[in-house]
Tab-separated table of C-alpha atoms in Angstrom:
chain	number	residue	atom	x	y	z
L	14	MET	CA	267.652	110.099	27.242
L	15	LYS	CA	271.093	111.120	26.004
L	16	THR	CA	273.968	109.010	24.740
L	17	VAL	CA	277.515	109.870	25.750
L	18	LEU	CA	280.965	108.561	24.870
L	19	ILE	CA	283.259	107.361	27.651
L	20	VAL	CA	286.998	107.784	27.121
L	21	GLY	CA	290.105	107.360	29.211
L	22	ALA	CA	288.579	105.028	31.827
L	23	VAL	CA	290.649	102.252	33.395
L	24	GLY	CA	289.420	99.343	35.546
L	25	VAL	CA	288.715	95.608	35.931
L	26	LEU	CA	285.839	93.180	35.264
L	27	VAL	CA	285.303	89.484	35.976
L	28	ALA	CA	282.513	87.065	35.084
L	29	GLY	CA	280.250	84.932	37.225
L	30	PHE	CA	280.653	81.255	38.061
L	31	VAL	CA	277.865	78.708	37.622
L	32	VAL	CA	278.267	74.950	38.128
L	33	GLY	CA	275.753	72.588	36.547
L	34	CYS	CA	273.798	70.546	39.036
L	35	GLY	CA	275.229	67.056	39.337
L	36	ALA	CA	278.165	67.771	37.017
L	37	GLN	CA	281.063	65.359	37.458
L	38	GLN	CA	283.569	67.235	35.345
L	39	GLN	CA	284.091	70.808	34.260
L	40	ALA	CA	284.910	71.611	30.664
L	41	GLY	CA	288.277	73.182	29.971
L	42	PRO	CA	288.732	76.757	28.804
L	43	SER	CA	287.573	77.611	25.302
L	44	SER	CA	289.706	79.096	22.534
L	45	THR	CA	291.034	82.650	22.724
L	46	SER	CA	289.329	84.096	19.616
L	47	GLY	CA	286.108	85.062	21.387
L	48	ASP	CA	283.770	83.831	18.646
L	49	GLU	CA	282.104	81.550	21.194
L	50	LEU	CA	281.083	84.617	23.240
L	51	LYS	CA	278.922	86.041	20.464
L	52	GLY	CA	275.178	85.719	20.776
L	53	ARG	CA	275.277	84.737	24.447
L	54	VAL	CA	274.178	86.673	27.519
L	55	PHE	CA	275.919	86.407	30.896
L	56	VAL	CA	274.826	87.666	34.322
L	57	SER	CA	277.121	88.393	37.258
L	58	GLN	CA	277.308	85.917	40.111
L	59	ALA	CA	280.271	87.295	42.079
L	60	VAL	CA	282.516	90.356	42.037
L	61	THR	CA	285.794	90.742	43.922
L	62	GLU	CA	288.316	93.574	44.219
L	63	LYS	CA	291.774	93.009	45.664
L	64	GLY	CA	290.633	89.588	46.833
L	65	LYS	CA	287.578	90.864	48.729
L	66	PRO	CA	283.889	90.747	47.707
L	67	ARG	CA	282.609	93.927	46.059
L	68	PRO	CA	278.859	94.247	46.686
L	69	LEU	CA	276.724	95.638	43.887
L	70	ALA	CA	273.956	98.173	44.460
L	71	ASP	CA	270.775	96.688	45.912
L	72	GLY	CA	268.596	95.038	43.290
L	73	THR	CA	271.216	95.227	40.514
L	74	HIS	CA	273.462	92.852	38.613
L	75	ILE	CA	275.882	93.102	35.720
L	76	GLN	CA	274.627	91.840	32.365
L	77	PHE	CA	277.223	91.201	29.657
L	78	GLN	CA	276.615	90.413	25.989
L	79	ILE	CA	278.496	90.442	22.692
L	80	THR	CA	276.106	90.411	19.741
L	81	ASP	CA	276.572	88.350	16.593
L	82	GLU	CA	277.772	91.572	14.944
L	83	GLY	CA	280.538	92.031	17.525
L	84	GLU	CA	279.015	94.838	19.625
L	85	LEU	CA	279.544	94.727	23.373
L	86	GLN	CA	276.429	95.528	25.430
L	87	VAL	CA	276.670	95.883	29.202
L	88	ARG	CA	274.217	96.956	31.903
L	89	ALA	CA	274.630	97.299	35.653
L	90	GLY	CA	271.256	98.581	36.842
L	91	CYS	CA	271.136	102.039	35.274
L	92	ASN	CA	272.673	102.968	31.943
L	93	HIS	CA	273.251	100.834	28.867
L	94	MET	CA	276.912	100.729	27.760
L	95	PHE	CA	277.945	99.646	24.283
L	96	GLY	CA	280.810	99.627	21.806
L	97	ARG	CA	282.630	97.589	19.200
L	98	VAL	CA	285.045	95.126	20.760
L	99	ASP	CA	287.954	92.903	19.712
L	100	THR	CA	288.069	89.636	21.693
L	101	SER	CA	291.197	88.106	20.151
L	102	ASN	CA	294.103	86.922	22.304
L	103	ALA	CA	291.696	86.369	25.233
L	104	ARG	CA	291.364	90.128	25.844
L	105	LEU	CA	288.447	92.557	25.575
L	106	ALA	CA	289.706	95.555	23.621
L	107	LEU	CA	287.342	98.392	22.643
L	108	THR	CA	287.715	99.548	19.058
L	109	GLY	CA	286.371	102.446	16.993
L	110	GLN	CA	284.978	105.254	19.162
L	111	GLY	CA	285.367	103.356	22.401
L	112	LEU	CA	282.629	102.828	24.976
L	113	GLY	CA	279.338	104.681	24.559
L	114	GLN	CA	276.675	105.031	27.228
L	115	THR	CA	273.121	106.257	27.631
L	116	GLU	CA	272.650	109.057	30.152
L	117	MET	CA	269.698	108.268	32.389
L	118	GLY	CA	268.917	109.984	35.659
L	119	CYS	CA	269.644	107.361	38.329
L	120	ASP	CA	270.577	107.588	41.997
L	121	LYS	CA	274.212	108.254	42.903
L	122	VAL	CA	274.916	104.680	44.019
L	123	ARG	CA	274.015	103.240	40.618
L	124	LEU	CA	275.679	106.066	38.698
L	125	ASP	CA	278.895	105.426	40.640
L	126	GLN	CA	278.551	101.715	39.877
L	127	ASP	CA	278.174	102.507	36.169
L	128	GLN	CA	281.332	104.633	36.276
L	129	TRP	CA	283.257	101.845	37.991
L	130	LEU	CA	282.072	99.267	35.443
L	131	ALA	CA	282.929	101.576	32.538
L	132	GLY	CA	286.440	101.765	33.900
L	133	VAL	CA	286.655	98.003	34.124
L	134	ILE	CA	285.438	97.489	30.558
L	135	SER	CA	287.786	100.169	29.215
L	136	GLY	CA	290.760	98.530	30.941
L	137	ASN	CA	291.071	95.681	28.389
L	138	PRO	CA	290.307	92.873	30.865
L	139	ALA	CA	291.343	89.299	30.156
L	140	TRP	CA	288.523	86.841	29.572
L	141	GLU	CA	288.161	83.107	30.004
L	142	LEU	CA	285.118	81.033	29.060
L	143	THR	CA	284.746	77.587	30.629
L	144	GLY	CA	281.445	75.956	29.751
L	145	ASP	CA	278.766	78.411	30.883
L	146	THR	CA	281.112	80.441	33.097
L	147	LEU	CA	282.759	83.598	31.843
L	148	LYS	CA	285.512	85.286	33.829
L	149	LEU	CA	286.825	88.776	33.104
L	150	LYS	CA	289.941	89.741	35.046
L	151	THR	CA	292.256	92.630	35.685
L	152	ALA	CA	295.023	93.054	38.219
L	153	ASP	CA	292.646	93.971	41.047
L	154	THR	CA	289.136	92.925	40.024
L	155	GLU	CA	287.331	89.753	39.059
L	156	ILE	CA	283.682	89.497	38.021
L	157	VAL	CA	282.187	86.055	37.546
L	158	LEU	CA	279.199	85.709	35.200
L	159	GLY	CA	277.015	82.734	34.376
L	160	ALA	CA	275.209	82.117	31.099
L	161	LYS	CA	271.667	83.458	31.188
L	162	GLN	CA	268.702	81.371	30.103
L	163	ALA	CA	266.755	82.642	27.108
L	164	THR	CA	263.857	84.952	27.915
L	165	ALA	CA	260.449	83.368	27.333
L	166	LEU	CA	257.442	85.075	25.753
L	167	GLU	CA	255.335	84.254	28.791
L	168	GLY	CA	256.375	85.523	32.197
L	169	PRO	CA	257.839	89.016	31.696
L	170	THR	CA	255.921	92.244	31.326
L	171	TRP	CA	256.929	93.701	27.941
L	172	VAL	CA	257.133	97.480	27.481
L	173	THR	CA	256.812	99.141	24.078
L	174	THR	CA	259.918	101.020	22.917
L	175	THR	CA	259.664	101.470	19.140
L	176	TYR	CA	257.080	101.346	16.373
L	177	VAL	CA	258.238	100.220	12.932
L	178	GLU	CA	256.713	100.672	9.482
L	179	ASN	CA	258.775	99.071	6.736
L	180	ASP	CA	262.249	100.583	7.211
L	181	LEU	CA	261.104	103.547	9.316
L	182	ALA	CA	261.409	103.250	13.106
L	183	ARG	CA	260.101	105.805	15.597
L	184	PRO	CA	260.288	105.788	19.400
L	185	ALA	CA	257.066	104.976	21.214
L	186	GLN	CA	255.585	108.289	22.343
L	187	THR	CA	252.896	106.555	24.391
L	188	LEU	CA	253.729	103.390	26.283
L	189	ALA	CA	251.892	100.101	26.609
L	190	TRP	CA	252.708	97.107	28.813
L	191	LEU	CA	251.945	93.560	27.577
L	192	THR	CA	251.844	90.227	29.384
L	193	PHE	CA	251.261	86.808	27.831
L	194	ALA	CA	249.980	83.899	29.910
L	195	GLY	CA	248.123	80.713	29.040
L	196	GLY	CA	246.804	81.946	25.698
L	197	LYS	CA	245.597	85.294	27.075
L	198	VAL	CA	247.202	88.672	26.424
L	199	LEU	CA	246.725	91.714	28.656
L	200	ILE	CA	247.678	95.190	27.405
L	201	THR	CA	247.842	97.967	29.986
L	202	THR	CA	247.974	101.640	28.998
L	203	GLU	CA	247.600	104.884	30.917
L	204	CYS	CA	243.955	105.245	29.907
L	205	ASN	CA	242.531	101.712	29.617
L	206	THR	CA	243.328	98.026	29.296
L	207	VAL	CA	242.915	95.665	26.351
L	208	GLU	CA	242.364	91.934	26.706
L	209	GLY	CA	242.410	89.187	24.105
L	210	THR	CA	243.694	85.748	23.197
L	211	TYR	CA	246.693	84.516	21.247
L	212	GLN	CA	248.224	81.363	19.825
L	213	ALA	CA	252.004	81.170	19.499
L	214	THR	CA	254.508	78.892	17.806
L	215	THR	CA	258.276	79.311	18.051
L	216	GLU	CA	258.183	81.982	15.306
L	217	THR	CA	254.630	83.314	14.921
L	218	ILE	CA	251.904	84.659	17.162
L	219	ALA	CA	248.240	85.153	16.214
L	220	PHE	CA	246.085	87.641	18.148
L	221	GLN	CA	242.305	87.337	18.402
L	222	ASP	CA	239.354	89.042	20.095
L	223	LEU	CA	241.209	92.132	21.363
L	224	LYS	CA	238.705	94.151	23.402
L	225	SER	CA	239.210	97.421	25.258
L	226	THR	CA	237.775	98.209	28.685
L	227	GLY	CA	237.024	101.799	27.642
L	228	GLY	CA	236.611	104.096	24.695
L	229	SER	CA	239.225	105.509	22.347
L	230	CYS	CA	242.640	105.786	23.976
L	231	PRO	CA	245.794	107.134	22.236
L	232	GLN	CA	248.039	104.509	23.835
L	233	ALA	CA	245.787	101.598	22.892
L	234	ASP	CA	245.072	103.076	19.470
L	235	ALA	CA	248.820	103.070	18.791
L	236	ILE	CA	249.446	99.381	19.472
L	237	THR	CA	246.218	97.462	18.787
L	238	PRO	CA	246.220	98.074	14.996
L	239	VAL	CA	249.671	96.448	14.862
L	240	LEU	CA	248.451	93.350	16.717
L	241	ASP	CA	246.145	92.368	13.874
L	242	GLY	CA	246.003	88.657	13.071
L	243	GLN	CA	249.226	86.668	12.699
L	244	LEU	CA	252.641	88.272	13.253
L	245	ASN	CA	256.194	87.015	13.252
L	246	TYR	CA	258.040	87.433	16.531
L	247	LYS	CA	261.634	87.165	17.703
L	248	ILE	CA	263.161	87.389	21.178
L	249	ASN	CA	266.750	88.581	21.528
L	250	ASP	CA	267.835	88.571	25.156
L	251	GLU	CA	265.314	90.980	26.752
L	252	SER	CA	263.949	92.453	23.512
L	253	LEU	CA	260.824	91.308	21.667
L	254	SER	CA	260.052	92.195	18.039
L	255	LEU	CA	256.547	91.733	16.616
L	256	THR	CA	256.314	92.157	12.838
L	257	HIS	CA	253.127	92.181	10.742
L	258	PRO	CA	253.252	90.930	7.113
L	259	SER	CA	252.339	94.494	6.061
L	260	GLY	CA	255.702	95.715	7.359
L	261	LYS	CA	254.277	97.323	10.491
L	262	GLY	CA	255.672	96.205	13.794
L	263	VAL	CA	256.482	97.038	17.376
L	264	GLN	CA	259.560	96.433	19.496
L	265	LEU	CA	259.370	95.867	23.236
L	266	ARG	CA	261.716	95.262	26.145
L	267	VAL	CA	261.356	93.448	29.457
L	268	GLY	CA	260.086	95.783	32.174
L	269	HIS	CA	261.817	95.763	35.543
L	270	VAL	CA	261.321	96.932	39.104
L	271	ASP	CA	263.569	99.856	39.991
L	272	GLY	CA	266.558	98.743	42.049
L	273	SER	CA	265.565	101.179	44.801
L	274	LEU	CA	262.293	99.230	45.256
L	275	ALA	CA	263.159	95.599	44.559
L	276	GLY	CA	262.981	93.373	47.628
L	277	LYS	CA	261.929	96.232	49.915
L	278	GLU	CA	258.908	97.313	51.950
L	279	PHE	CA	257.460	100.810	52.298
L	280	VAL	CA	254.871	102.357	54.600
L	281	SER	CA	252.776	105.505	54.162
L	282	GLU	CA	253.236	108.574	56.327
L	283	ASP	CA	250.214	107.660	58.482
L	284	GLY	CA	251.506	104.087	58.912
L	285	LYS	CA	248.357	102.495	57.469
L	286	THR	CA	249.271	101.663	53.874
L	287	LYS	CA	252.097	99.240	53.140
L	288	LEU	CA	253.758	98.244	49.879
L	289	LYS	CA	255.992	95.182	49.502
L	290	PHE	CA	258.053	94.375	46.395
L	291	ASP	CA	259.159	90.777	45.938
L	292	ASN	CA	260.357	89.077	42.753
L	293	GLY	CA	258.331	91.265	40.382
L	294	GLN	CA	255.195	91.140	42.518
L	295	LEU	CA	253.581	93.934	44.538
L	296	THR	CA	251.594	93.323	47.713
L	297	ALA	CA	249.678	96.345	49.026
L	298	THR	CA	247.451	96.651	52.088
L	299	VAL	CA	245.818	99.270	54.289
L	300	GLY	CA	245.452	96.838	57.169
L	301	CYS	CA	242.684	94.486	56.074
L	302	ASN	CA	242.724	92.945	52.583
L	303	ASP	CA	245.873	92.257	50.565
L	304	MET	CA	246.092	93.443	46.961
L	305	THR	CA	248.629	91.682	44.726
L	306	GLY	CA	249.720	91.969	41.118
L	307	ALA	CA	252.676	91.898	38.754
L	308	VAL	CA	254.551	95.198	38.927
L	309	VAL	CA	256.897	97.120	36.647
L	310	ALA	CA	258.489	100.299	37.963
L	311	ASP	CA	261.008	101.899	35.640
L	312	ASN	CA	261.477	105.070	33.605
L	313	GLY	CA	259.216	106.925	36.029
L	314	LYS	CA	256.092	104.799	35.483
L	315	PHE	CA	254.519	102.454	38.033
L	316	VAL	CA	252.460	99.695	36.390
L	317	VAL	CA	250.481	97.011	38.212
L	318	GLN	CA	248.768	94.358	36.093
L	319	SER	CA	246.027	91.915	37.095
L	320	LEU	CA	245.593	93.456	40.545
L	321	GLY	CA	243.847	90.905	42.737
L	322	LYS	CA	242.364	91.325	46.199
L	323	THR	CA	241.431	89.097	49.122
L	324	ARG	CA	237.802	89.289	50.280
L	325	LYS	CA	237.848	89.921	53.992
L	326	ALA	CA	235.025	91.866	55.616
L	327	CYS	CA	236.528	95.213	56.650
L	328	GLU	CA	235.305	98.380	58.298
L	329	PRO	CA	233.621	100.720	55.761
L	330	ALA	CA	236.291	103.394	56.219
L	331	VAL	CA	239.050	100.846	55.562
L	332	MET	CA	237.278	99.547	52.458
L	333	GLU	CA	237.062	103.114	51.130
L	334	GLN	CA	240.815	103.461	51.632
L	335	GLU	CA	241.345	100.174	49.790
L	336	ASP	CA	239.255	101.393	46.864
L	337	ARG	CA	241.243	104.648	46.645
L	338	LEU	CA	244.547	102.750	46.786
L	339	ALA	CA	243.409	100.285	44.110
L	340	GLU	CA	242.316	103.170	41.883
L	341	LEU	CA	245.739	104.804	42.271
L	342	LEU	CA	247.633	101.575	41.544
L	343	LYS	CA	245.555	100.874	38.422
L	344	SER	CA	246.019	104.397	37.033
L	345	VAL	CA	249.670	103.853	35.945
L	346	PRO	CA	250.931	106.593	38.273
L	347	ASP	CA	254.240	108.379	38.039
L	348	PHE	CA	256.729	107.341	40.698
L	349	GLY	CA	259.944	108.752	42.046
L	350	PHE	CA	261.867	109.642	45.178
L	351	SER	CA	261.874	112.877	47.148
L	352	SER	CA	263.412	113.934	50.443
L	353	THR	CA	260.560	112.148	52.234
L	354	GLY	CA	260.892	108.888	50.293
L	355	LEU	CA	258.917	107.110	47.559
L	356	PHE	CA	255.954	108.887	45.959
L	357	LEU	CA	253.178	107.743	43.627
L	358	LYS	CA	251.332	110.475	41.721
L	359	SER	CA	248.332	110.341	39.422
L	360	GLY	CA	246.456	113.526	38.564
L	361	ARG	CA	245.832	115.385	41.801
L	362	THR	CA	246.443	112.322	43.977
L	363	THR	CA	249.873	111.818	45.555
L	364	MET	CA	250.900	109.265	48.159
L	365	THR	CA	254.292	109.206	49.848
L	366	PHE	CA	255.998	106.264	51.557
L	367	ARG	CA	259.126	105.700	53.598
L	368	GLU	CA	261.222	102.552	53.531
L	369	GLN	CA	260.754	100.207	56.487
């Protein structure tokens, strides 16, 4: 993944509008210094251009944040944009080297959306914060954003990004996906799974009884030694840091479903196997039983955790197909899009699907 610098872009941005349930009055606009924007995360609710709605790419939204250190961080479904910003006089003005951006390989629709948003951010839009509603405006465009609730430890699937030892940080070469629920932790890797228990306070988390389903596995061997006993943890927006008293630690991010999959249904070439993506859940079937589980599909990896299955009596041939599909889904296959549609690939097994 590369990082690039964006210069010379011009455009408009506006924030989303959220009204508290049962509110009788709406707070007036805040001051114009912008200090009250720091440390908060906002998500788009509406976008208009020249007075007309501007739809965003399917499955995407604009996320806007200014950190406590004064760095602007913006996402719109593909790349991560960032830069130092001056918020005085009720304007967003990029400073220093301007707007930087990662350079990920996304589909044209989302890349075009990134380019449009970069132009908006670089155009010094006016901002107005009223309660939990942030509005960013230019002459032609308005994007309305509402304050985002803090991310909880339980609920998301967390993906490893960085391993830390004292002051040395290195990118995760092998990935692991973690979920926390009801005192149980599940760690999925490309070669096995690890299960255990945990107890968490608002600042610490203690891991116990971590057990692997298989033998030695590079991915599991990378993360399980870090999750030893009690660690400090901190959640910042969609990032989770776990730090051991020894100085070792791991940083994770919330995993997502690719915008080209979210809310959609796909069918295999023979019409027998169907995949449905809905609110972070996958439902898969070959015509008899339904298989369901939490799904993350980003950065080319397709991860299904806690895959469950109904128990209908099916024809033997259908049950064999179900077993092969379950094996593929549990193998953390690669995924992507070709001229024929979505594909899942693990080893020598490849399945292709078209959107319904």
